[in-house]
Amino acid sequence: MTDAAVEVDIDGRRLKLSNLDKVLWPATGFTKGQMIDYYAHIAAVMLPHIENRPVTLRRYPNGVDKASFFEKNCPSHRPSWLPTIEMGDVGYCCLNEAASLVWTANLAAIELHPCLARGEQLDRPTSIVFDLDPGDGADVLTCGRVALLLREALDHFGLQSWVKTSGSKGLQMYVPLNAEVTYDDTRPFSLALAQVLERQQPDLIVTTQDRAARPRKVLIDWSQNTHFKTTVSVYSMRARPRPTVSTPLAWDEVMAAVGAGDPEMLVFGAPAVLRRVEEKGDLMAPLLTEQQRLPHT
């Protein structure tokens, strides 16, 4: 690869890519060109999870160890074929094709953060999300223990759940609904369930954002269930020292990692994720079609 701009054709879209040799992950030497290549190859399974949704970009123009910024308004210099979704006074990028993923990657948008609702019904989330965030002294395995407890609690209501790594320190659980619900339904349910688990496991779980309450515990962040919050997308790369990815997991993988006490079993880099998809398919595909009802809705 070269630092000179190159033109590529992605499904009939002509794109100019630049600075492909620029190292974005200094600790490993992983380059912008390698990131673009990852997004081009993961597009087939990633796009169904983000298409027709408002997406916030998190851009790292000088690499993961330098300053970043969130970009909600889709850049004005976007291609004419890249649509936006208006929410309030913001026009978010709407990433519906592989070329749009490559275009945002060329902006050094390492992380993609979609809303829980689609553009045609912005008040209707398709899933509930629980973001499991470890405090100081806790780790992804602690999150795994909490995820298994939360899964059991959801099973009590007849609700199936799916889990992925955040690609950073924790895990994220999704409960697909694909039903006629609003955030006024999903937000109180997620809070109430988190608070029940907090009362049952006060030494392990918190529901408050207060940092002082979180050492050695896991925050069940229920507050993501609102129209103005976003959660990092499945298959998004993350700005960590290594080029990790928010990766779908099978529940037996969570149990195996917790049982083995090995956090590395829940860490996946970009090349490993491409191999996993080739071998296992999209483990979170059920989020797109599974219809479930919340109690009393």
PDB file of C-alpha atoms in Angstrom:
ATOM      1  CA  MET A   1       0.000   0.000   0.000  1.00  0.00           C
ATOM      2  CA  THR A   2       0.973   3.598  -0.455  1.00  0.00           C
ATOM      3  CA  ASP A   3       0.239   6.932   1.184  1.00  0.00           C
ATOM      4  CA  ALA A   4      -0.903   8.277  -2.173  1.00  0.00           C
ATOM      5  CA  ALA A   5      -4.660   8.369  -2.764  1.00  0.00           C
ATOM      6  CA  VAL A   6      -6.103   5.425  -4.649  1.00  0.00           C
ATOM      7  CA  GLU A   7      -9.475   4.935  -6.298  1.00  0.00           C
ATOM      8  CA  VAL A   8     -11.492   1.786  -5.713  1.00  0.00           C
ATOM      9  CA  ASP A   9     -14.810   0.453  -6.948  1.00  0.00           C
ATOM     10  CA  ILE A  10     -17.181  -0.884  -4.278  1.00  0.00           C
ATOM     11  CA  ASP A  11     -20.308  -2.347  -5.856  1.00  0.00           C
ATOM     12  CA  GLY A  12     -20.287   0.329  -8.529  1.00  0.00           C
ATOM     13  CA  ARG A  13     -19.422   3.210  -6.200  1.00  0.00           C
ATOM     14  CA  ARG A  14     -16.140   4.969  -6.944  1.00  0.00           C
ATOM     15  CA  LEU A  15     -14.262   5.985  -3.805  1.00  0.00           C
ATOM     16  CA  LYS A  16     -10.974   7.750  -3.303  1.00  0.00           C
ATOM     17  CA  LEU A  17      -9.013   6.348  -0.341  1.00  0.00           C
ATOM     18  CA  SER A  18      -6.049   8.080   1.233  1.00  0.00           C
ATOM     19  CA  ASN A  19      -3.204   7.457   3.696  1.00  0.00           C
ATOM     20  CA  LEU A  20      -3.672   3.693   3.622  1.00  0.00           C
ATOM     21  CA  ASP A  21      -0.272   3.075   5.251  1.00  0.00           C
ATOM     22  CA  LYS A  22      -1.030   5.347   8.198  1.00  0.00           C
ATOM     23  CA  VAL A  23      -0.709   3.402  11.454  1.00  0.00           C
ATOM     24  CA  LEU A  24      -3.815   3.873  13.593  1.00  0.00           C
ATOM     25  CA  TRP A  25      -2.903   1.281  16.242  1.00  0.00           C
ATOM     26  CA  PRO A  26       0.741   2.086  17.127  1.00  0.00           C
ATOM     27  CA  ALA A  27       1.147  -0.793  19.580  1.00  0.00           C
ATOM     28  CA  THR A  28       0.534  -3.348  16.824  1.00  0.00           C
ATOM     29  CA  GLY A  29       1.241  -1.441  13.604  1.00  0.00           C
ATOM     30  CA  PHE A  30      -2.330  -1.989  12.349  1.00  0.00           C
ATOM     31  CA  THR A  31      -2.973   0.500   9.564  1.00  0.00           C
ATOM     32  CA  LYS A  32      -5.848   2.481   8.168  1.00  0.00           C
ATOM     33  CA  GLY A  33      -5.696   0.346   5.040  1.00  0.00           C
ATOM     34  CA  GLN A  34      -6.125  -2.815   7.117  1.00  0.00           C
ATOM     35  CA  MET A  35      -9.095  -1.253   8.911  1.00  0.00           C
ATOM     36  CA  ILE A  36     -10.725  -0.327   5.615  1.00  0.00           C
ATOM     37  CA  ASP A  37     -10.140  -3.869   4.365  1.00  0.00           C
ATOM     38  CA  TYR A  38     -11.802  -5.259   7.512  1.00  0.00           C
ATOM     39  CA  TYR A  39     -14.911  -3.113   7.069  1.00  0.00           C
ATOM     40  CA  ALA A  40     -15.144  -4.025   3.399  1.00  0.00           C
ATOM     41  CA  HIS A  41     -15.101  -7.736   4.262  1.00  0.00           C
ATOM     42  CA  ILE A  42     -17.402  -7.583   7.323  1.00  0.00           C
ATOM     43  CA  ALA A  43     -20.015  -5.465   5.533  1.00  0.00           C
ATOM     44  CA  ALA A  44     -22.261  -8.372   4.530  1.00  0.00           C
ATOM     45  CA  VAL A  45     -22.994  -9.342   8.146  1.00  0.00           C
ATOM     46  CA  MET A  46     -22.609  -5.906   9.749  1.00  0.00           C
ATOM     47  CA  LEU A  47     -24.882  -3.865   7.501  1.00  0.00           C
ATOM     48  CA  PRO A  48     -28.168  -5.593   8.440  1.00  0.00           C
ATOM     49  CA  HIS A  49     -27.565  -4.484  12.042  1.00  0.00           C
ATOM     50  CA  ILE A  50     -27.017  -0.796  11.233  1.00  0.00           C
ATOM     51  CA  GLU A  51     -28.857  -0.089   7.985  1.00  0.00           C
ATOM     52  CA  ASN A  52     -31.641   2.488   8.160  1.00  0.00           C
ATOM     53  CA  ARG A  53     -30.480   3.565  11.616  1.00  0.00           C
ATOM     54  CA  PRO A  54     -28.926   6.867  12.700  1.00  0.00           C
ATOM     55  CA  VAL A  55     -25.199   6.212  13.217  1.00  0.00           C
ATOM     56  CA  THR A  56     -22.766   8.347  15.185  1.00  0.00           C
ATOM     57  CA  LEU A  57     -19.155   8.192  14.017  1.00  0.00           C
ATOM     58  CA  ARG A  58     -16.221   8.232  16.422  1.00  0.00           C
ATOM     59  CA  ARG A  59     -13.194   9.392  14.486  1.00  0.00           C
ATOM     60  CA  TYR A  60      -9.514   8.988  15.359  1.00  0.00           C
ATOM     61  CA  PRO A  61      -7.685  10.891  12.602  1.00  0.00           C
ATOM     62  CA  ASN A  62      -4.272  10.492  14.245  1.00  0.00           C
ATOM     63  CA  GLY A  63      -4.648   7.023  15.735  1.00  0.00           C
ATOM     64  CA  VAL A  64      -6.114   5.417  18.822  1.00  0.00           C
ATOM     65  CA  ASP A  65      -3.579   7.001  21.168  1.00  0.00           C
ATOM     66  CA  LYS A  66      -4.469  10.532  20.052  1.00  0.00           C
ATOM     67  CA  ALA A  67      -7.533  12.746  20.360  1.00  0.00           C
ATOM     68  CA  SER A  68     -10.863  11.558  18.982  1.00  0.00           C
ATOM     69  CA  PHE A  69     -14.244  13.150  18.406  1.00  0.00           C
ATOM     70  CA  PHE A  70     -17.829  12.015  18.028  1.00  0.00           C
ATOM     71  CA  GLU A  71     -19.547  13.160  14.849  1.00  0.00           C
ATOM     72  CA  LYS A  72     -23.331  13.032  14.829  1.00  0.00           C
ATOM     73  CA  ASN A  73     -23.994  15.241  11.826  1.00  0.00           C
ATOM     74  CA  CYS A  74     -22.989  13.327   8.715  1.00  0.00           C
ATOM     75  CA  PRO A  75     -20.164  15.268   7.034  1.00  0.00           C
ATOM     76  CA  SER A  76     -21.339  17.698   4.370  1.00  0.00           C
ATOM     77  CA  HIS A  77     -18.777  16.333   1.911  1.00  0.00           C
ATOM     78  CA  ARG A  78     -20.396  12.882   1.964  1.00  0.00           C
ATOM     79  CA  PRO A  79     -21.141  11.261  -1.405  1.00  0.00           C
ATOM     80  CA  SER A  80     -24.459  12.159  -2.998  1.00  0.00           C
ATOM     81  CA  TRP A  81     -25.593   8.533  -2.733  1.00  0.00           C
ATOM     82  CA  LEU A  82     -25.102   8.363   1.070  1.00  0.00           C
ATOM     83  CA  PRO A  83     -28.433   9.249   2.763  1.00  0.00           C
ATOM     84  CA  THR A  84     -28.994  10.794   6.160  1.00  0.00           C
ATOM     85  CA  ILE A  85     -31.614  10.291   8.850  1.00  0.00           C
ATOM     86  CA  GLU A  86     -32.948  13.404  10.524  1.00  0.00           C
ATOM     87  CA  MET A  87     -33.440  13.221  14.283  1.00  0.00           C
ATOM     88  CA  GLY A  88     -34.063  16.573  15.889  1.00  0.00           C
ATOM     89  CA  ASP A  89     -31.715  19.059  14.265  1.00  0.00           C
ATOM     90  CA  VAL A  90     -29.095  16.409  13.442  1.00  0.00           C
ATOM     91  CA  GLY A  91     -28.702  14.603  10.144  1.00  0.00           C
ATOM     92  CA  TYR A  92     -27.023  11.286  10.974  1.00  0.00           C
ATOM     93  CA  CYS A  93     -25.221   9.099   8.452  1.00  0.00           C
ATOM     94  CA  CYS A  94     -27.324   6.199   7.211  1.00  0.00           C
ATOM     95  CA  LEU A  95     -24.959   3.377   6.290  1.00  0.00           C
ATOM     96  CA  ASN A  96     -26.813   0.994   4.026  1.00  0.00           C
ATOM     97  CA  GLU A  97     -24.122  -0.409   1.737  1.00  0.00           C
ATOM     98  CA  ALA A  98     -20.546  -1.623   1.789  1.00  0.00           C
ATOM     99  CA  ALA A  99     -19.314   1.545   0.080  1.00  0.00           C
ATOM    100  CA  SER A 100     -20.655   3.646   2.952  1.00  0.00           C
ATOM    101  CA  LEU A 101     -18.693   1.572   5.477  1.00  0.00           C
ATOM    102  CA  VAL A 102     -15.543   1.980   3.407  1.00  0.00           C
ATOM    103  CA  TRP A 103     -16.180   5.719   3.103  1.00  0.00           C
ATOM    104  CA  THR A 104     -16.549   6.195   6.864  1.00  0.00           C
ATOM    105  CA  ALA A 105     -13.475   4.030   7.477  1.00  0.00           C
ATOM    106  CA  ASN A 106     -11.520   6.321   5.174  1.00  0.00           C
ATOM    107  CA  LEU A 107     -12.502   9.160   7.557  1.00  0.00           C
ATOM    108  CA  ALA A 108     -10.765   7.170  10.330  1.00  0.00           C
ATOM    109  CA  ALA A 109     -14.173   6.501  11.868  1.00  0.00           C
ATOM    110  CA  ILE A 110     -12.900   3.514  13.819  1.00  0.00           C
ATOM    111  CA  GLU A 111     -16.085   3.153  15.855  1.00  0.00           C
ATOM    112  CA  LEU A 112     -19.707   3.147  14.645  1.00  0.00           C
ATOM    113  CA  HIS A 113     -22.477   3.747  17.177  1.00  0.00           C
ATOM    114  CA  PRO A 114     -26.054   3.162  15.906  1.00  0.00           C
ATOM    115  CA  CYS A 115     -29.348   3.939  17.589  1.00  0.00           C
ATOM    116  CA  LEU A 116     -31.656   1.161  18.734  1.00  0.00           C
ATOM    117  CA  ALA A 117     -34.443   2.297  16.400  1.00  0.00           C
ATOM    118  CA  ARG A 118     -34.701   2.498  12.639  1.00  0.00           C
ATOM    119  CA  GLY A 119     -35.175   5.717  10.763  1.00  0.00           C
ATOM    120  CA  GLU A 120     -38.771   5.050   9.789  1.00  0.00           C
ATOM    121  CA  GLN A 121     -39.850   4.638  13.451  1.00  0.00           C
ATOM    122  CA  LEU A 122     -37.380   6.495  15.640  1.00  0.00           C
ATOM    123  CA  ASP A 123     -39.503   6.047  18.768  1.00  0.00           C
ATOM    124  CA  ARG A 124     -39.629   2.251  18.423  1.00  0.00           C
ATOM    125  CA  PRO A 125     -36.475   0.388  19.485  1.00  0.00           C
ATOM    126  CA  THR A 126     -36.068  -3.027  17.931  1.00  0.00           C
ATOM    127  CA  SER A 127     -34.177  -4.360  20.973  1.00  0.00           C
ATOM    128  CA  ILE A 128     -33.367  -3.703  24.603  1.00  0.00           C
ATOM    129  CA  VAL A 129     -29.668  -3.366  25.369  1.00  0.00           C
ATOM    130  CA  PHE A 130     -27.837  -3.866  28.664  1.00  0.00           C
ATOM    131  CA  ASP A 131     -24.302  -2.473  28.665  1.00  0.00           C
ATOM    132  CA  LEU A 132     -22.220  -4.343  31.265  1.00  0.00           C
ATOM    133  CA  ASP A 133     -19.375  -2.062  32.293  1.00  0.00           C
ATOM    134  CA  PRO A 134     -16.775  -3.246  34.831  1.00  0.00           C
ATOM    135  CA  GLY A 135     -15.557  -0.903  37.551  1.00  0.00           C
ATOM    136  CA  ASP A 136     -12.005  -0.813  38.874  1.00  0.00           C
ATOM    137  CA  GLY A 137     -10.979  -4.258  40.048  1.00  0.00           C
ATOM    138  CA  ALA A 138     -13.546  -5.998  37.832  1.00  0.00           C
ATOM    139  CA  ASP A 139     -13.042  -7.224  34.283  1.00  0.00           C
ATOM    140  CA  VAL A 140     -14.760  -8.874  31.351  1.00  0.00           C
ATOM    141  CA  LEU A 141     -15.037 -12.129  33.312  1.00  0.00           C
ATOM    142  CA  THR A 142     -16.898 -10.311  36.063  1.00  0.00           C
ATOM    143  CA  CYS A 143     -19.164  -9.021  33.323  1.00  0.00           C
ATOM    144  CA  GLY A 144     -19.558 -12.602  32.144  1.00  0.00           C
ATOM    145  CA  ARG A 145     -20.842 -13.644  35.574  1.00  0.00           C
ATOM    146  CA  VAL A 146     -23.350 -10.796  35.525  1.00  0.00           C
ATOM    147  CA  ALA A 147     -24.389 -11.603  31.952  1.00  0.00           C
ATOM    148  CA  LEU A 148     -25.229 -15.169  32.959  1.00  0.00           C
ATOM    149  CA  LEU A 149     -27.332 -13.911  35.881  1.00  0.00           C
ATOM    150  CA  LEU A 150     -29.107 -11.426  33.639  1.00  0.00           C
ATOM    151  CA  ARG A 151     -29.731 -14.106  31.047  1.00  0.00           C
ATOM    152  CA  GLU A 152     -31.330 -16.304  33.719  1.00  0.00           C
ATOM    153  CA  ALA A 153     -33.545 -13.426  34.845  1.00  0.00           C
ATOM    154  CA  LEU A 154     -34.662 -12.756  31.279  1.00  0.00           C
ATOM    155  CA  ASP A 155     -35.383 -16.456  30.802  1.00  0.00           C
ATOM    156  CA  HIS A 156     -37.824 -16.145  33.715  1.00  0.00           C
ATOM    157  CA  PHE A 157     -39.884 -13.778  31.533  1.00  0.00           C
ATOM    158  CA  GLY A 158     -39.564 -16.026  28.507  1.00  0.00           C
ATOM    159  CA  LEU A 159     -37.152 -13.602  26.836  1.00  0.00           C
ATOM    160  CA  GLN A 160     -34.168 -14.844  24.878  1.00  0.00           C
ATOM    161  CA  SER A 161     -31.013 -12.748  24.860  1.00  0.00           C
ATOM    162  CA  TRP A 162     -27.827 -12.526  22.844  1.00  0.00           C
ATOM    163  CA  VAL A 163     -24.426 -11.270  23.945  1.00  0.00           C
ATOM    164  CA  LYS A 164     -21.367  -9.653  22.408  1.00  0.00           C
ATOM    165  CA  THR A 165     -18.112  -8.241  23.628  1.00  0.00           C
ATOM    166  CA  SER A 166     -17.991  -4.473  23.718  1.00  0.00           C
ATOM    167  CA  GLY A 167     -14.563  -4.757  22.122  1.00  0.00           C
ATOM    168  CA  SER A 168     -13.331  -2.715  25.071  1.00  0.00           C
ATOM    169  CA  LYS A 169     -13.662  -3.803  28.719  1.00  0.00           C
ATOM    170  CA  GLY A 170     -17.144  -5.250  29.018  1.00  0.00           C
ATOM    171  CA  LEU A 171     -20.037  -7.095  27.426  1.00  0.00           C
ATOM    172  CA  GLN A 172     -23.345  -6.011  25.921  1.00  0.00           C
ATOM    173  CA  MET A 173     -26.568  -7.992  25.954  1.00  0.00           C
ATOM    174  CA  TYR A 174     -29.471  -7.571  23.569  1.00  0.00           C
ATOM    175  CA  VAL A 175     -33.084  -8.647  23.893  1.00  0.00           C
ATOM    176  CA  PRO A 176     -34.680  -8.494  20.427  1.00  0.00           C
ATOM    177  CA  LEU A 177     -38.299  -7.378  20.369  1.00  0.00           C
ATOM    178  CA  ASN A 178     -39.147  -6.313  16.804  1.00  0.00           C
ATOM    179  CA  ALA A 179     -42.598  -5.437  18.124  1.00  0.00           C
ATOM    180  CA  GLU A 180     -44.843  -2.430  18.678  1.00  0.00           C
ATOM    181  CA  VAL A 181     -43.027  -1.039  21.707  1.00  0.00           C
ATOM    182  CA  THR A 182     -41.528   2.349  22.526  1.00  0.00           C
ATOM    183  CA  TYR A 183     -38.749   3.512  24.819  1.00  0.00           C
ATOM    184  CA  ASP A 184     -41.502   4.203  27.364  1.00  0.00           C
ATOM    185  CA  ASP A 185     -41.874   0.413  27.518  1.00  0.00           C
ATOM    186  CA  THR A 186     -38.259  -0.713  27.288  1.00  0.00           C
ATOM    187  CA  ARG A 187     -36.600   1.853  29.567  1.00  0.00           C
ATOM    188  CA  PRO A 188     -38.584   1.129  32.780  1.00  0.00           C
ATOM    189  CA  PHE A 189     -38.389  -2.630  32.184  1.00  0.00           C
ATOM    190  CA  SER A 190     -34.604  -2.534  31.792  1.00  0.00           C
ATOM    191  CA  LEU A 191     -34.224  -0.378  34.909  1.00  0.00           C
ATOM    192  CA  ALA A 192     -36.513  -2.554  37.025  1.00  0.00           C
ATOM    193  CA  LEU A 193     -34.748  -5.761  36.008  1.00  0.00           C
ATOM    194  CA  ALA A 194     -31.315  -4.274  36.685  1.00  0.00           C
ATOM    195  CA  GLN A 195     -32.437  -3.067  40.107  1.00  0.00           C
ATOM    196  CA  VAL A 196     -33.788  -6.508  41.023  1.00  0.00           C
ATOM    197  CA  LEU A 197     -30.399  -8.049  40.230  1.00  0.00           C
ATOM    198  CA  GLU A 198     -28.643  -5.256  42.145  1.00  0.00           C
ATOM    199  CA  ARG A 199     -30.691  -6.090  45.249  1.00  0.00           C
ATOM    200  CA  GLN A 200     -29.952  -9.799  44.824  1.00  0.00           C
ATOM    201  CA  GLN A 201     -26.213  -9.329  44.184  1.00  0.00           C
ATOM    202  CA  PRO A 202     -25.192  -6.064  45.922  1.00  0.00           C
ATOM    203  CA  ASP A 203     -21.524  -7.050  46.051  1.00  0.00           C
ATOM    204  CA  LEU A 204     -21.423  -7.673  42.308  1.00  0.00           C
ATOM    205  CA  ILE A 205     -23.903  -5.356  40.567  1.00  0.00           C
ATOM    206  CA  VAL A 206     -24.679  -1.637  40.579  1.00  0.00           C
ATOM    207  CA  THR A 207     -27.140   0.407  38.537  1.00  0.00           C
ATOM    208  CA  THR A 208     -25.773   3.855  39.347  1.00  0.00           C
ATOM    209  CA  GLN A 209     -23.239   5.759  37.268  1.00  0.00           C
ATOM    210  CA  ASP A 210     -21.515   6.938  40.466  1.00  0.00           C
ATOM    211  CA  ARG A 211     -17.870   5.843  40.119  1.00  0.00           C
ATOM    212  CA  ALA A 212     -17.437   5.665  43.886  1.00  0.00           C
ATOM    213  CA  ALA A 213     -19.988   2.838  44.051  1.00  0.00           C
ATOM    214  CA  ARG A 214     -18.434   0.731  41.313  1.00  0.00           C
ATOM    215  CA  PRO A 215     -15.061  -0.720  42.414  1.00  0.00           C
ATOM    216  CA  ARG A 216     -14.984  -4.525  41.868  1.00  0.00           C
ATOM    217  CA  LYS A 217     -18.570  -4.382  40.576  1.00  0.00           C
ATOM    218  CA  VAL A 218     -20.307  -4.306  37.212  1.00  0.00           C
ATOM    219  CA  LEU A 219     -22.610  -1.496  36.167  1.00  0.00           C
ATOM    220  CA  ILE A 220     -25.699  -2.760  34.382  1.00  0.00           C
ATOM    221  CA  ASP A 221     -26.212   0.316  32.268  1.00  0.00           C
ATOM    222  CA  TRP A 222     -29.902   0.301  31.465  1.00  0.00           C
ATOM    223  CA  SER A 223     -29.894   3.971  30.470  1.00  0.00           C
ATOM    224  CA  GLN A 224     -28.872   3.152  26.881  1.00  0.00           C
ATOM    225  CA  ASN A 225     -32.539   2.427  26.214  1.00  0.00           C
ATOM    226  CA  THR A 226     -33.529   5.866  25.015  1.00  0.00           C
ATOM    227  CA  HIS A 227     -33.703   7.587  21.648  1.00  0.00           C
ATOM    228  CA  PHE A 228     -30.705   9.877  22.212  1.00  0.00           C
ATOM    229  CA  LYS A 229     -28.251   7.147  23.296  1.00  0.00           C
ATOM    230  CA  THR A 230     -26.199   4.892  21.041  1.00  0.00           C
ATOM    231  CA  THR A 231     -24.287   1.677  21.632  1.00  0.00           C
ATOM    232  CA  VAL A 232     -21.254   0.563  19.674  1.00  0.00           C
ATOM    233  CA  SER A 233     -22.346  -1.620  16.787  1.00  0.00           C
ATOM    234  CA  VAL A 234     -21.792  -5.322  16.567  1.00  0.00           C
ATOM    235  CA  TYR A 235     -18.674  -5.858  14.412  1.00  0.00           C
ATOM    236  CA  SER A 236     -17.434  -2.296  14.990  1.00  0.00           C
ATOM    237  CA  MET A 237     -13.724  -1.973  15.576  1.00  0.00           C
ATOM    238  CA  ARG A 238     -12.649  -0.293  18.809  1.00  0.00           C
ATOM    239  CA  ALA A 239      -9.996   2.253  19.661  1.00  0.00           C
ATOM    240  CA  ARG A 240      -8.084   0.068  22.097  1.00  0.00           C
ATOM    241  CA  PRO A 241      -4.329  -0.638  22.120  1.00  0.00           C
ATOM    242  CA  ARG A 242      -5.062  -3.702  20.007  1.00  0.00           C
ATOM    243  CA  PRO A 243      -7.427  -3.594  16.985  1.00  0.00           C
ATOM    244  CA  THR A 244     -10.259  -5.357  18.791  1.00  0.00           C
ATOM    245  CA  VAL A 245     -13.828  -5.764  17.571  1.00  0.00           C
ATOM    246  CA  SER A 246     -17.219  -5.832  19.270  1.00  0.00           C
ATOM    247  CA  THR A 247     -17.777  -9.537  18.685  1.00  0.00           C
ATOM    248  CA  PRO A 248     -20.882 -11.764  18.933  1.00  0.00           C
ATOM    249  CA  LEU A 249     -20.523 -14.631  21.380  1.00  0.00           C
ATOM    250  CA  ALA A 250     -22.243 -17.925  21.965  1.00  0.00           C
ATOM    251  CA  TRP A 251     -23.400 -18.350  25.553  1.00  0.00           C
ATOM    252  CA  ASP A 252     -21.254 -21.441  25.964  1.00  0.00           C
ATOM    253  CA  GLU A 253     -18.223 -19.266  25.142  1.00  0.00           C
ATOM    254  CA  VAL A 254     -19.121 -16.941  28.015  1.00  0.00           C
ATOM    255  CA  MET A 255     -19.539 -19.886  30.391  1.00  0.00           C
ATOM    256  CA  ALA A 256     -16.272 -21.446  29.240  1.00  0.00           C
ATOM    257  CA  ALA A 257     -14.311 -18.218  29.740  1.00  0.00           C
ATOM    258  CA  VAL A 258     -15.776 -17.625  33.194  1.00  0.00           C
ATOM    259  CA  GLY A 259     -15.094 -21.242  34.131  1.00  0.00           C
ATOM    260  CA  ALA A 260     -11.502 -21.067  32.892  1.00  0.00           C
ATOM    261  CA  GLY A 261     -10.867 -17.653  34.439  1.00  0.00           C
ATOM    262  CA  ASP A 262      -9.311 -16.516  31.162  1.00  0.00           C
ATOM    263  CA  PRO A 263     -10.334 -13.044  29.935  1.00  0.00           C
ATOM    264  CA  GLU A 264      -8.408 -13.499  26.679  1.00  0.00           C
ATOM    265  CA  MET A 265     -11.060 -16.005  25.620  1.00  0.00           C
ATOM    266  CA  LEU A 266     -13.393 -12.997  25.236  1.00  0.00           C
ATOM    267  CA  VAL A 267     -11.068 -10.752  23.219  1.00  0.00           C
ATOM    268  CA  PHE A 268     -11.082 -10.854  19.411  1.00  0.00           C
ATOM    269  CA  GLY A 269      -9.131  -8.855  16.859  1.00  0.00           C
ATOM    270  CA  ALA A 270     -10.268  -7.978  13.355  1.00  0.00           C
ATOM    271  CA  PRO A 271      -8.673 -10.959  11.535  1.00  0.00           C
ATOM    272  CA  ALA A 272     -10.082 -13.390  14.109  1.00  0.00           C
ATOM    273  CA  VAL A 273     -13.580 -11.955  13.702  1.00  0.00           C
ATOM    274  CA  LEU A 274     -13.486 -12.438   9.945  1.00  0.00           C
ATOM    275  CA  ARG A 275     -12.487 -16.063  10.498  1.00  0.00           C
ATOM    276  CA  ARG A 276     -15.266 -16.518  13.091  1.00  0.00           C
ATOM    277  CA  VAL A 277     -17.884 -15.202  10.687  1.00  0.00           C
ATOM    278  CA  GLU A 278     -16.653 -17.542   7.978  1.00  0.00           C
ATOM    279  CA  GLU A 279     -16.878 -20.499  10.369  1.00  0.00           C
ATOM    280  CA  LYS A 280     -19.923 -19.614  12.491  1.00  0.00           C
ATOM    281  CA  GLY A 281     -21.908 -17.085  10.466  1.00  0.00           C
ATOM    282  CA  ASP A 282     -23.523 -14.141  12.220  1.00  0.00           C
ATOM    283  CA  LEU A 283     -24.234 -15.237  15.787  1.00  0.00           C
ATOM    284  CA  MET A 284     -26.404 -12.151  16.306  1.00  0.00           C
ATOM    285  CA  ALA A 285     -28.572 -12.633  13.219  1.00  0.00           C
ATOM    286  CA  PRO A 286     -31.609 -13.517  15.411  1.00  0.00           C
ATOM    287  CA  LEU A 287     -31.690  -9.895  16.600  1.00  0.00           C
ATOM    288  CA  LEU A 288     -32.993  -8.974  13.164  1.00  0.00           C
ATOM    289  CA  THR A 289     -36.033 -11.257  13.134  1.00  0.00           C
ATOM    290  CA  GLU A 290     -36.804 -12.642  16.597  1.00  0.00           C
ATOM    291  CA  GLN A 291     -40.125 -11.252  17.869  1.00  0.00           C
ATOM    292  CA  GLN A 292     -40.660 -11.136  21.612  1.00  0.00           C
ATOM    293  CA  ARG A 293     -43.076  -9.371  23.918  1.00  0.00           C
ATOM    294  CA  LEU A 294     -42.291  -7.633  27.164  1.00  0.00           C
ATOM    295  CA  PRO A 295     -44.468  -8.478  30.165  1.00  0.00           C
ATOM    296  CA  HIS A 296     -47.614  -6.326  30.254  1.00  0.00           C
ATOM    297  CA  THR A 297     -47.156  -4.868  26.769  1.00  0.00           C
TER     298      THR A 297
END
